[in-house]
């Protein structure tokens, strides 16, 4: 029961131009329902490219992206956007919250964009923020929150539309080690409770080892640790 399958994903930037870089060369992966997988790779190896392809933000040159059994590879822009909004939550190293809006509004907005009624969206945002310990901070703007709090808000925003899959690109990479650890613990606990599937890129091998499975991105393909 795979929520996400990547088959033979290849991606080259600047094809045929100076600076051509062949980032992915047939990367493949199966993400089962409720599975939490670590994606480990050195900087520049193509983690962001892979996550963007999995999240339908970029298209591969060859290969297939299958979401919940549906081949998303050939979809038109509108259908891709819809599928992404319904199925996928993103979180990045930097929070990318809207600075002029409160934490609560930042979690409400993607729900409003998806057509949810205001009261319902607000109730869900409050409940999500409460679950990450931010009940007392939801009316603060991002600049009034600590780095760990900002990432917790970004996590709530990623979950706002109840996705099936969380794609995380170094979600605690900007935080000091102690904060990173607590934020990470909280995030993964909620991922587990909700039965969400997650693909989490990290440099931190200790954090990676706590996930169900670790995949290394090396020379454009994904490999289990023993093969690297
Ligand atoms: P990572 O997330 O592992 O650091 P990226 O996926 O961001 O790696 O990038 C992989 C390689 O592709 C890098 O060499 C990067 O410079 C290159 N790259 C990424 N995006 C582009 C782009 N839009 N145009 C050209 N090169 C790119
Ligand atoms: P950290 O030590 O995690 O970096 P900070 O020192 O930035 O945290 O903030 C400590 C606490 O003070 C946090 O809970 C944060 O929400 C609150 N805080 C920080 N800046 C402001 C502000 N300008 N207005 C209101 N609360 C703030």
Short mmCIF file of N, CA and C and ligand atoms in Angstrom, two decimals, residues 13-14 19 21-23 41-50 52 58 169 217, ligand 1:
data_model
loop_
_atom_site.label_atom_id
_atom_site.label_comp_id
_atom_site.label_asym_id
_atom_site.label_seq_id
_atom_site.Cartn_x
_atom_site.Cartn_y
_atom_site.Cartn_z
N UNK A 13 20.16 19.27 -14.89
CA UNK A 13 20.01 20.71 -15.04
C UNK A 13 20.97 21.20 -16.11
N UNK A 14 20.57 22.21 -16.84
CA UNK A 14 21.40 22.85 -17.86
C UNK A 14 21.87 21.84 -18.91
N UNK A 19 28.03 23.86 -17.52
CA UNK A 19 27.52 23.72 -16.15
C UNK A 19 26.44 22.66 -16.05
N UNK A 21 24.55 19.55 -15.09
CA UNK A 21 24.73 18.68 -13.93
C UNK A 21 23.62 17.63 -13.90
N UNK A 22 24.07 16.38 -13.92
CA UNK A 22 23.15 15.25 -13.92
C UNK A 22 22.92 14.88 -12.45
N UNK A 23 21.81 15.35 -11.89
CA UNK A 23 21.60 15.22 -10.45
C UNK A 23 21.03 13.85 -10.09
N UNK A 41 22.08 12.50 2.58
CA UNK A 41 22.96 12.80 1.46
C UNK A 41 23.77 14.03 1.78
N UNK A 42 24.97 14.12 1.24
CA UNK A 42 25.73 15.35 1.42
C UNK A 42 25.07 16.49 0.66
N UNK A 43 25.38 17.70 1.06
CA UNK A 43 24.85 18.88 0.40
C UNK A 43 25.22 18.86 -1.08
N UNK A 44 24.26 19.18 -1.93
CA UNK A 44 24.52 19.20 -3.36
C UNK A 44 24.23 17.88 -4.06
N UNK A 45 23.87 16.85 -3.29
CA UNK A 45 23.65 15.53 -3.88
C UNK A 45 22.32 15.42 -4.62
N UNK A 46 21.41 16.35 -4.34
CA UNK A 46 20.14 16.33 -5.06
C UNK A 46 18.91 16.04 -4.20
N UNK A 47 19.05 16.20 -2.89
CA UNK A 47 17.91 15.95 -1.98
C UNK A 47 16.74 16.86 -2.31
N UNK A 48 17.02 18.14 -2.44
CA UNK A 48 15.92 19.08 -2.70
C UNK A 48 15.25 18.77 -4.03
N UNK A 49 16.08 18.46 -5.02
CA UNK A 49 15.52 18.11 -6.33
C UNK A 49 14.60 16.90 -6.20
N UNK A 50 15.05 15.89 -5.49
CA UNK A 50 14.25 14.67 -5.32
C UNK A 50 12.94 14.98 -4.59
N UNK A 52 11.41 17.86 -4.38
CA UNK A 52 10.55 18.68 -5.24
C UNK A 52 9.86 17.84 -6.32
N UNK A 58 8.54 19.94 -9.26
CA UNK A 58 9.42 19.88 -10.43
C UNK A 58 9.07 18.61 -11.18
N UNK A 169 12.61 18.90 4.16
CA UNK A 169 13.97 19.14 3.68
C UNK A 169 14.78 19.78 4.81
N UNK A 217 21.22 9.03 -0.73
CA UNK A 217 21.23 9.50 -2.11
C UNK A 217 22.68 9.67 -2.51
P1 LIG B 1 20.78 19.19 -2.13
O1 LIG B 1 19.39 19.53 -1.73
O2 LIG B 1 21.16 17.77 -1.89
O3 LIG B 1 21.79 20.14 -1.57
P2 LIG B 1 19.94 20.13 -4.78
O4 LIG B 1 18.88 19.21 -5.23
O5 LIG B 1 19.55 21.46 -4.24
O6 LIG B 1 20.88 19.35 -3.73
O7 LIG B 1 20.97 20.38 -5.98
C1 LIG B 1 21.67 19.32 -6.62
C2 LIG B 1 22.58 19.89 -7.71
O8 LIG B 1 21.80 20.47 -8.75
C3 LIG B 1 23.51 20.99 -7.23
O9 LIG B 1 24.73 20.84 -7.93
C4 LIG B 1 22.80 22.24 -7.64
O10 LIG B 1 23.72 23.28 -7.84
C5 LIG B 1 22.11 21.83 -8.92
N1 LIG B 1 20.85 22.56 -9.15
C6 LIG B 1 19.77 22.54 -8.34
N2 LIG B 1 18.77 23.27 -8.86
C7 LIG B 1 19.24 23.78 -10.03
C8 LIG B 1 18.69 24.62 -11.05
N3 LIG B 1 17.43 25.07 -10.97
N4 LIG B 1 19.47 24.91 -12.11
C9 LIG B 1 20.72 24.44 -12.20
N5 LIG B 1 21.30 23.64 -11.29
C10 LIG B 1 20.59 23.32 -10.22
#
